Every structure is written in C-alpha cells, then in structure tokens.
CSV table of C-alpha atoms in Angstrom, one decimal:
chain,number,residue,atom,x,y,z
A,26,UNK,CA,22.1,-34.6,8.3
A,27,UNK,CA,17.9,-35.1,7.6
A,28,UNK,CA,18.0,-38.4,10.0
A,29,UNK,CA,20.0,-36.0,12.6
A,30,UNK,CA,16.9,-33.9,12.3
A,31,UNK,CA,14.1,-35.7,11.7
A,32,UNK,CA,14.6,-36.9,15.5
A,33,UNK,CA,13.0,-33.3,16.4
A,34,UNK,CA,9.6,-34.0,14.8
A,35,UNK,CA,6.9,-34.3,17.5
A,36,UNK,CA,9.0,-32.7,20.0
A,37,UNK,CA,6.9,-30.5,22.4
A,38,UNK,CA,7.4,-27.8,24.9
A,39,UNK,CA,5.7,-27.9,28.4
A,40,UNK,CA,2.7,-25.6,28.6
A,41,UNK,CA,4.3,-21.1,28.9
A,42,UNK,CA,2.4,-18.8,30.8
A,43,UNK,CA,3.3,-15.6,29.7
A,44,UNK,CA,5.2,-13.7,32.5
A,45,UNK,CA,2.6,-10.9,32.2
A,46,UNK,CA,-0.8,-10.6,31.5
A,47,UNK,CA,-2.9,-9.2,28.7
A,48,UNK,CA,-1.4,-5.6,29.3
A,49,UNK,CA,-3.2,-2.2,28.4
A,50,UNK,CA,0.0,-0.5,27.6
A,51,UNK,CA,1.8,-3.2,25.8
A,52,UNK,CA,-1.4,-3.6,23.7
A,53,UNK,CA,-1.3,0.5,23.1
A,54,UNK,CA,2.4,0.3,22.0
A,55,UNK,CA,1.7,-3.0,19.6
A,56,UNK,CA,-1.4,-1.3,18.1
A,57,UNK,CA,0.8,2.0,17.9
A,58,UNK,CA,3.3,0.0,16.0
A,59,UNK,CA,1.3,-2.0,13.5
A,60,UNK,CA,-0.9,1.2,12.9
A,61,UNK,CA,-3.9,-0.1,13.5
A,62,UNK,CA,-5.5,2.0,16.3
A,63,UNK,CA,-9.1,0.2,16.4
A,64,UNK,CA,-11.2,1.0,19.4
A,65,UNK,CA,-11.9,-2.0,20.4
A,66,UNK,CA,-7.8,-2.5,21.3
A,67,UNK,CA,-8.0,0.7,24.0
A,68,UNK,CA,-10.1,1.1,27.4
A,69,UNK,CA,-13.7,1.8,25.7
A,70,UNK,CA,-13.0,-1.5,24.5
A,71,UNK,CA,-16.1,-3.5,22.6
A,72,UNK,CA,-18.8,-4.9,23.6
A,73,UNK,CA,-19.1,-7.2,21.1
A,74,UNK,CA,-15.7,-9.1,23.0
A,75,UNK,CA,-16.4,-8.8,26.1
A,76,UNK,CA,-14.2,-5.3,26.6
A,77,UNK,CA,-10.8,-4.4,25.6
A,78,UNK,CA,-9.4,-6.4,23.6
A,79,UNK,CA,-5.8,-7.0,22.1
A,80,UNK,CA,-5.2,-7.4,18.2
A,81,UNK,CA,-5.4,-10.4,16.8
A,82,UNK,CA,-2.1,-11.5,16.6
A,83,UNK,CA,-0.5,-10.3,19.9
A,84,UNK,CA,-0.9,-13.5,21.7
A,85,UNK,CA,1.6,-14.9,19.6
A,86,UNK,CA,4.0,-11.8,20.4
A,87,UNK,CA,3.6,-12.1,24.1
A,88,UNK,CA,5.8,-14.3,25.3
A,89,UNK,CA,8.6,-12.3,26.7
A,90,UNK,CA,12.0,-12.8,29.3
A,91,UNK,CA,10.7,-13.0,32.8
A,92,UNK,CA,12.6,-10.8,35.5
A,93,UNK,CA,15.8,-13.0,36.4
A,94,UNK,CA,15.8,-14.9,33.5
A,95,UNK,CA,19.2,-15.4,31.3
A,96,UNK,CA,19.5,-11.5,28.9
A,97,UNK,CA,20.6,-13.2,25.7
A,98,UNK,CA,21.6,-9.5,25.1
A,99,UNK,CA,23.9,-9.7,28.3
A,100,UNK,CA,25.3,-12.8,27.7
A,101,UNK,CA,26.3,-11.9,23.9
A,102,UNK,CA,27.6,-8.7,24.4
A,103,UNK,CA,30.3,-9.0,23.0
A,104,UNK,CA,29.9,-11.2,20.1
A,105,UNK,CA,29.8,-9.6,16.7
A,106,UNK,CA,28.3,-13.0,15.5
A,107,UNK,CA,25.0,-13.3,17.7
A,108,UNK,CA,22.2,-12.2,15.6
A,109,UNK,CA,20.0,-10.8,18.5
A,110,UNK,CA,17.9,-13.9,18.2
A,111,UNK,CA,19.2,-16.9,19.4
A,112,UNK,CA,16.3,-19.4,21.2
A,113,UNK,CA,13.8,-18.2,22.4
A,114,UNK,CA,11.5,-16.8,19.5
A,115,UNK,CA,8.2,-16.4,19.8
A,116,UNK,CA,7.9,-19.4,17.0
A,117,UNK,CA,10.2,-21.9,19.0
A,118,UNK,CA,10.0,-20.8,22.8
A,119,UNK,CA,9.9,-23.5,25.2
A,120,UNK,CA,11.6,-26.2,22.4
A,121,UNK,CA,14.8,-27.4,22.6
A,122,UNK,CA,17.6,-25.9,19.7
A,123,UNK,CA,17.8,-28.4,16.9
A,124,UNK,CA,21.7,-28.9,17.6
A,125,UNK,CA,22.9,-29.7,13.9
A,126,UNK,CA,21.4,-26.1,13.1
A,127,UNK,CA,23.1,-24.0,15.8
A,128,UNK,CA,24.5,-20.8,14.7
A,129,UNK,CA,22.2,-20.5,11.1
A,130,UNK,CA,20.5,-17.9,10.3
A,131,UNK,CA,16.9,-17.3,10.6
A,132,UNK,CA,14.2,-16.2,8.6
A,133,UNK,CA,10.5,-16.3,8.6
A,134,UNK,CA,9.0,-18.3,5.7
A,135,UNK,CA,5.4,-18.1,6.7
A,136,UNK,CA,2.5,-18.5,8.7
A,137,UNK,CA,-1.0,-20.4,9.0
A,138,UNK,CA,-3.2,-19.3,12.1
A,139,UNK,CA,-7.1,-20.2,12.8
A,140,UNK,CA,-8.3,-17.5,15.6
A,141,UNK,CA,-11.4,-18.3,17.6
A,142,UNK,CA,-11.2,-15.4,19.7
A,143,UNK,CA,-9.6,-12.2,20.6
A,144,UNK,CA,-7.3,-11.9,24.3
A,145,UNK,CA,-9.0,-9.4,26.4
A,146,UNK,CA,-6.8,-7.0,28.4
A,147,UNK,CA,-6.0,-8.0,32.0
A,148,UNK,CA,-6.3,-12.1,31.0
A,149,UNK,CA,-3.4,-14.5,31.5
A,150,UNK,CA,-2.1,-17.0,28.3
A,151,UNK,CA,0.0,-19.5,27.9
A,152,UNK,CA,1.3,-21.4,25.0
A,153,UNK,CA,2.8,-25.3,23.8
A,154,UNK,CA,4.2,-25.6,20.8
A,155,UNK,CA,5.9,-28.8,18.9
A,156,UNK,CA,7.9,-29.4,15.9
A,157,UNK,CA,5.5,-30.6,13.1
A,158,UNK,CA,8.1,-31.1,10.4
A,159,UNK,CA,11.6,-30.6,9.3
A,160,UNK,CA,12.9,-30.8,6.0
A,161,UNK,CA,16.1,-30.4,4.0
A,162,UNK,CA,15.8,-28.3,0.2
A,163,UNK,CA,18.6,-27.2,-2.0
A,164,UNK,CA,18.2,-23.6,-3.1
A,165,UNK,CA,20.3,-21.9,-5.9
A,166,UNK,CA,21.8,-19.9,-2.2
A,167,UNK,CA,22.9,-23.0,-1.0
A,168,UNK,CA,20.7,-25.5,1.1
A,169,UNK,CA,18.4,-24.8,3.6
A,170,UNK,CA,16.4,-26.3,6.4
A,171,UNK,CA,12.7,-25.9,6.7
A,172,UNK,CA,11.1,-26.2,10.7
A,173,UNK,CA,7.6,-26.3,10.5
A,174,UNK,CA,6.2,-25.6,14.4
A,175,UNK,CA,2.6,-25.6,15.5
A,176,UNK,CA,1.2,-23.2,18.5
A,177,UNK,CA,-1.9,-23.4,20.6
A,178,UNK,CA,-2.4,-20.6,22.7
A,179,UNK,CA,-5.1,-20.8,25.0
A,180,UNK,CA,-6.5,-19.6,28.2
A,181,UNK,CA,-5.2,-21.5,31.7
A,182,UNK,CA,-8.6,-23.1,31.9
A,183,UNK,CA,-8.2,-24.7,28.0
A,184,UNK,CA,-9.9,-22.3,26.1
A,185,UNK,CA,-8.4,-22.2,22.9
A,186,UNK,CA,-7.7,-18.6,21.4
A,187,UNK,CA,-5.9,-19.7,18.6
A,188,UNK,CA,-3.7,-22.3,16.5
A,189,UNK,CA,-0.2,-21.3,14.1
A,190,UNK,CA,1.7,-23.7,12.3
A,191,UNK,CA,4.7,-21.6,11.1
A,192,UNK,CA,7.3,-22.3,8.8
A,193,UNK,CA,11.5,-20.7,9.9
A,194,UNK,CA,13.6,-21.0,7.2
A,195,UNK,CA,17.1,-22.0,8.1
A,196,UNK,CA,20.0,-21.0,6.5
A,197,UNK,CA,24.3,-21.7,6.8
A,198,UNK,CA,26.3,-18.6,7.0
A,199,UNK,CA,28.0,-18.1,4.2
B,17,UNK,CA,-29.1,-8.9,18.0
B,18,UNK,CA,-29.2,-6.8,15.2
B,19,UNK,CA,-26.4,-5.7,12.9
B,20,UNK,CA,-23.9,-2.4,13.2
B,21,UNK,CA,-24.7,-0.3,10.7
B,22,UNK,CA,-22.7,-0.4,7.2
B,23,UNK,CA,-21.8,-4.3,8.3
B,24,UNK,CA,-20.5,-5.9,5.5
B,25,UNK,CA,-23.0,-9.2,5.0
B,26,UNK,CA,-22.5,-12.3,2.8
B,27,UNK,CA,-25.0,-11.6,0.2
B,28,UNK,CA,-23.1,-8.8,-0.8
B,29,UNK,CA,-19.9,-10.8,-1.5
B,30,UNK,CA,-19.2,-12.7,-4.8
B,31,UNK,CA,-16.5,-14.3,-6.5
B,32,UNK,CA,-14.0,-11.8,-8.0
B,33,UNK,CA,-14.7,-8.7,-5.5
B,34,UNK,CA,-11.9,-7.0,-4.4
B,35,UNK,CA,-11.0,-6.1,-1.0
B,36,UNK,CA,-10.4,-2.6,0.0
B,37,UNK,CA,-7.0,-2.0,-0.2
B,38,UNK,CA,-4.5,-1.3,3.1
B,39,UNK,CA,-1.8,0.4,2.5
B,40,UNK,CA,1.4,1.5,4.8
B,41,UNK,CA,4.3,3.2,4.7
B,42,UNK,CA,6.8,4.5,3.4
B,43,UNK,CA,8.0,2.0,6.2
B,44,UNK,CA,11.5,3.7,7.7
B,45,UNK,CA,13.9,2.7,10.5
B,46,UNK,CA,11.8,4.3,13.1
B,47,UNK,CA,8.9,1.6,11.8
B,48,UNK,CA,10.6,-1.0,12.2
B,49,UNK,CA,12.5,-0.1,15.7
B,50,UNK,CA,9.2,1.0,17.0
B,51,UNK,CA,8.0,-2.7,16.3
B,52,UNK,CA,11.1,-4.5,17.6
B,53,UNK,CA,10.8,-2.6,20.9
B,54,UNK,CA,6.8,-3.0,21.1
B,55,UNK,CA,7.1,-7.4,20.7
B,56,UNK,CA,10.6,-6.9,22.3
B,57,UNK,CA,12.5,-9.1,19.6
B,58,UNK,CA,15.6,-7.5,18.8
B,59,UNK,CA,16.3,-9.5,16.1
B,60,UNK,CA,19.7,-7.5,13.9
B,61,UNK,CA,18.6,-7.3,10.4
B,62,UNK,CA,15.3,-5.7,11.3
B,63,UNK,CA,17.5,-2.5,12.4
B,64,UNK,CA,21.3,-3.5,12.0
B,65,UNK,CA,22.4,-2.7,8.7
B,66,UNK,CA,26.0,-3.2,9.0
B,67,UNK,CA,24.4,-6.7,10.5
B,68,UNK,CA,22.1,-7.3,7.9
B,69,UNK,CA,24.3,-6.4,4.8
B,70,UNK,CA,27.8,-7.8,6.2
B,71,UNK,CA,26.9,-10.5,8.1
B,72,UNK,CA,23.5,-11.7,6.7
B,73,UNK,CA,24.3,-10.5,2.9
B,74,UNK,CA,21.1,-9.1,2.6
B,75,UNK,CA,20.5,-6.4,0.3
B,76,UNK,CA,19.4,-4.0,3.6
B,77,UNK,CA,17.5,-3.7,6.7
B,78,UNK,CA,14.1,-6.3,5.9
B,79,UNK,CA,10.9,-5.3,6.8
B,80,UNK,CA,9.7,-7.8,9.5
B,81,UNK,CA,7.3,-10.8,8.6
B,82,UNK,CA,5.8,-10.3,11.9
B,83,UNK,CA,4.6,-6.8,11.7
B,84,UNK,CA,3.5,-7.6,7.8
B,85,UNK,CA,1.4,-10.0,8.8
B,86,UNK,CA,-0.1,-7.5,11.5
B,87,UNK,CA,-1.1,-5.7,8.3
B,88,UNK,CA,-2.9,-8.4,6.4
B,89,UNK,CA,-5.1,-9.4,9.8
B,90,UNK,CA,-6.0,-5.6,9.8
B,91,UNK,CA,-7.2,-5.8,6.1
B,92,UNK,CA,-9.2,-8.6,6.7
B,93,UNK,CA,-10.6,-7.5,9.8
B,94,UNK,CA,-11.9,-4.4,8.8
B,95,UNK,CA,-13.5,-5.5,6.0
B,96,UNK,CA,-15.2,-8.1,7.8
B,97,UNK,CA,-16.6,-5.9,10.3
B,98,UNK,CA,-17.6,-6.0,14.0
B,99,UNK,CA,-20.1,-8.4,13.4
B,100,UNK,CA,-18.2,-10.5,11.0
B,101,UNK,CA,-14.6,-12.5,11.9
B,102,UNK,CA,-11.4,-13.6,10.3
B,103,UNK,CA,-11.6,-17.5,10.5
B,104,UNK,CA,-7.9,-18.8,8.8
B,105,UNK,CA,-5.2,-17.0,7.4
B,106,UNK,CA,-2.2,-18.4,5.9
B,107,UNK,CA,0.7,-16.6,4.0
B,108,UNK,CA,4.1,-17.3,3.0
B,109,UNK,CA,7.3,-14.7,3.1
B,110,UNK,CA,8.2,-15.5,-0.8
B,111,UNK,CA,10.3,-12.5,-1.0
B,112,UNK,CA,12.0,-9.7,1.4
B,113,UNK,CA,10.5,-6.3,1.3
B,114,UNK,CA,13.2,-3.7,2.5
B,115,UNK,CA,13.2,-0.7,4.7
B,116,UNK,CA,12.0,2.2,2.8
B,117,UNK,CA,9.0,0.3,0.8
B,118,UNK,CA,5.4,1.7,1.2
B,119,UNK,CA,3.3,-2.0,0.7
B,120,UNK,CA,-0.3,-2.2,0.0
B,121,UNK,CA,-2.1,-5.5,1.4
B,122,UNK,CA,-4.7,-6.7,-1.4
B,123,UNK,CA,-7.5,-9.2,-0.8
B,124,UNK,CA,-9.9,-10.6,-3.2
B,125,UNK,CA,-12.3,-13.3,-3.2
B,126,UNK,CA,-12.3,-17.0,-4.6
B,127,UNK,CA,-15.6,-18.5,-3.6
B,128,UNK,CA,-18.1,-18.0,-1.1
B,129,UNK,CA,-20.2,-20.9,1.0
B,130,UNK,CA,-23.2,-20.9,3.0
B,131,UNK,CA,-23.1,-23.0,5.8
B,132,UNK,CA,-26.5,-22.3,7.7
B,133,UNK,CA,-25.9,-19.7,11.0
B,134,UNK,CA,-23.5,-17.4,8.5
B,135,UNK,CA,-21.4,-17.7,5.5
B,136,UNK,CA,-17.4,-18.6,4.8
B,137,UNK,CA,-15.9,-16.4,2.1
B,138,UNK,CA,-12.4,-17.5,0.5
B,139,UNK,CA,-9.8,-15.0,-0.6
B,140,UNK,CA,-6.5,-14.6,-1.8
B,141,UNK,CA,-4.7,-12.0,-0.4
B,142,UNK,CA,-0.8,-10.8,-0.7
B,143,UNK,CA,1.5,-7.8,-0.1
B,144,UNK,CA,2.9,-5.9,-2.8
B,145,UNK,CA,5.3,-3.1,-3.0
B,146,UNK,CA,5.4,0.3,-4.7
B,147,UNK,CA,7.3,-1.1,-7.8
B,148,UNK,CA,4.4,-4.3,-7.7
B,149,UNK,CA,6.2,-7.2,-6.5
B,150,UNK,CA,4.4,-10.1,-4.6
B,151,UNK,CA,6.1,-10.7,-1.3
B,152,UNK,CA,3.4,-12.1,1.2
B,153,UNK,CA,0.8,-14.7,-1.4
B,154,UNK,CA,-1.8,-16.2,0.7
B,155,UNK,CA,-5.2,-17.3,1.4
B,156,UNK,CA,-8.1,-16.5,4.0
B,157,UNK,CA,-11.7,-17.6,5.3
B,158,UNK,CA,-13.4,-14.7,6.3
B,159,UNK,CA,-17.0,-15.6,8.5
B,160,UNK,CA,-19.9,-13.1,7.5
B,161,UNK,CA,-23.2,-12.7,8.7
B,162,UNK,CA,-26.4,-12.8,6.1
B,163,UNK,CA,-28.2,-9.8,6.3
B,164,UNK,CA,-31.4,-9.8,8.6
B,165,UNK,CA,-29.2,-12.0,10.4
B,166,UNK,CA,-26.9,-12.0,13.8
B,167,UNK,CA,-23.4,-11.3,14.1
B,168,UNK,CA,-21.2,-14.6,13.4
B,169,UNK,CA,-21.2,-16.3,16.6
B,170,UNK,CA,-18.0,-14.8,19.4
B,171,UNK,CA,-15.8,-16.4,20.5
B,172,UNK,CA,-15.9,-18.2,16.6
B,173,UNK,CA,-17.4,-21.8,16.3
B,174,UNK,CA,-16.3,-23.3,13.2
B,175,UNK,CA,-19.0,-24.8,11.0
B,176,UNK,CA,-19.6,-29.0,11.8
C-alpha cells in the first residue's frame, strides 16, 4: 500500500480564507474554553500587538464550514459508523482524502509550530497546507499510517503568522 | 521602550530552571464539549463514549490534543511575558489522557543562547497527569529580552 500512498507527498491545497474573520466572540468562547483569559485576547486588547488579539493557536482552529457548504453532520445522520470527523480537519482542510485510508480512524500524534505573530481581532486569514510525508509502521495494535502535513497561515497580503507541520496517526478499525 | 515590570529577562534564566507549573482540571465532559463547540470540531470520542469505547476501543472519552496543546502555549507564554515571545513549539501525543484527569504542563530549560538584539532559551516541556504519567514530551525556544533592554522585536524576526 506505501507506493499507493507515497503518491500524496507534496500534494497541496489552494490558498483557504477563512469564511469569517478574526471574531471577538469566537475568540471569547476559545479563550473561555482553554482557560486562559489573558487581556490581551478581549476588547482592552494590548498594546504591545497592535490591540486585541487572539491566542496563539486559534488561527489554526479557524477554519470552519461556510453557510451553504455540505453539513458532514447532515449528510451522516444516520450512520452509526461516521466518526464526526471525516475531511475537513483543521490539519487536512483543503487536501484531497488519501483514498487507500478512507474510513480509519484518526488521532492526533503531534505538533511542531513557529509563530511570528499573534491574529488581531477583526483581520481576515487564510491557509495552504501540503502533505510532507506519509509513512507505513507496524505497532503491537496493528499497523498504522503516519501523514505528516505542513500549514502556513498567513495574512491575504503574505504576511506569515505562523508555520505547523503536524503529524495524524491513522489507524484500521478493528 | 522600556520593560513591563516583573518581565522575566534572559539573564535570569539558566540551564536547569524550572518553569512555573500550569495546571488544569479535573478536566470533565463539560470541558471537553465546551471546546468542541468553541473550534466547532465534533469529533466522537472527544464526547461520545459509547463512540469512543465501542467503536474506537478506547478506554473512555480522550482529552483532546488540540485543547492540550492550548495549555502548553499558555505555560510558555506567561512565563515569557509581554515583552518576551514563544518562538517554536513542538510536542508529540505519546499517550491519551482521559476525561476526568487534572494535567499539570511542566517546562524546564536545556540551554540558553545569546544572539545579539535578545536571547533564545531551550526547554523541554510535557504534560503529566495526577498519577505522573508523560502524555505530551516536547521541546520549545522561548525569545527573552536582556534586561536594560527592549522587548523581543513584534511581530517576531528570527535571529540570521
């Protein structure tokens, strides 16, 4: 199966812009939910970064279904297999499903990120992301498949906020 | 520009320090739903347990990666400061943490460099549970300012 996925590697997605801007409230729920309520994330913002600013991370976690697009959750109503996932993560958005692995599981192996700066509230970000590498390991649970993507999520005008290269572990249902 | 007060500045680190410590939880369903719902990823075994056990065989609902990661960028970013900034992170998801578990996020430094405007410090970092085991080993480069000095430059240029 390793040559049917090696084909993947250096497969890239078209630029994303995220279907909504830098949003106060969805900034005040994420920093409510990671328990981190830092100033700097609200409306008094910093001055330091030019205002209010969202937490480090939450560019990755922005990419979300536009209005009209196809509701996975619609669509798989009624299958007791679909693991409310499916494509369209945050690590793989915008690249194609590696076909020999449709229908294993997933599970998030890791992460490497360089940040350069923080998204301020009200700006628009898009993403591209590639698959890096793909790799085949036997476990003592049975085989596995490692995708290694990379990320760069910048500004429309190139500025670069950050860089991920993460690691989805992929796994046959037993 | 001068720095906040209490800023954390690279003459102060050294080889062995520990970071402060971050700890959160007990981490419950509500947690865990609360995150799903804020990044709008509704992926099952973060709050599925039928899911999670019967179809996944896990041993319960897991913690999510994603918001345990949110936890290590706030450890490092606090102790860095305002005037300071979190460079690289990387960590790996060795094992699964379950819902239920309180973790504590744990930093420490490897080795510090001077490299002119301000100064790189090295850590390892992880996540461990209330019984002690490693899920989350990693590493870090954490940007400081020297004291007397300005704040590392924003948005972050990385040393030539």
């Amino acid at each position: 199966m390793i040559e049917e996925l090696r084909k993947y590697i250096g497969v890239q997605s078209d630029w994303e812009t995220a279907c909504d801007r830098v949003e106060a409230g969805a900034v005040r729920r994420f920093a409510q939910a990671i328990m981190d309520e830092d100033p700097a994330f609200g409306p008094q913002g910093e001055d330091r970064f030019g205002g209010p600013v969202a937490p480090p991370l939450y560019p990755m976690m922005m990419f979300r279904r536009p209005l009209g697009a196809p509701d996975p959750l619609r669509i798989h109503a009624g299958d007791p297999e679909f693991d409310g996932i499916g494509q369209g993560s945050s690590v793989t958005r915008g690249l194609p499903e590696i076909a020999p692995l449709a229908g294993w599981a997933i599970l998030n192996g890791g992460t490497e990120v360089e940040l350069f700066r923080y998204a301020r509230h009200g700006e628009t970000i898009r993403m591209r992301s590639r698959y890096a590498d793909i790799t085949e390991k036997d476990t003592s649970k049975g085989p596995i498949v490692l995708v290694v993507t990379e990320t760069e999520i910048a500004t429309p005008d190139g500025e670069v906020l950050l860089r991920a290269r993460r690691t989805l572990i992929r796994r046959k249902p037993r | 520009m001068t720095l906040p007060h209490g800023q954390l500045v690279f003459e102060d680190v050294e080889a062995g320090q520990e970071v402060d410590a971050l700890v959160k939880g007990p981490l419950g369903t509500m947690h865990l739903m609360r995150w799903s719902a804020a990044m709008e990823n509704w992926h099952r075994i973060h709050y599925d347990r039928t899911f999670a056990q019967e179809h996944d065989k896990l041993p319960d609902i897991l913690i999510n990666g994603s918001l345990k990661q949110q936890f290590i960028l706030q450890c490092l970013k606090d102790w860095a400061g305002r005037a300071g900034w979190v460079w690289k992170v990387g960590f790996q998801f060795r094992a699964m943490n379950l819902v239920d578990e309180t973790l504590t996020v744990w930093a420490r430094v490897k080795a510090t460099r001077d490299v002119g405007p301000y100064g790189l410090v090295e850590l390892e970092l992880g996540i461990r549970n209330g019984a002690g085991t490693e899920s989350t080993p990693g590493t870090a480069t954490v940007a400081l300012p020297h004291r007397g000095g300005a704040p590392v430059p924003y948005p972050f240029r990385a040393p030539a």
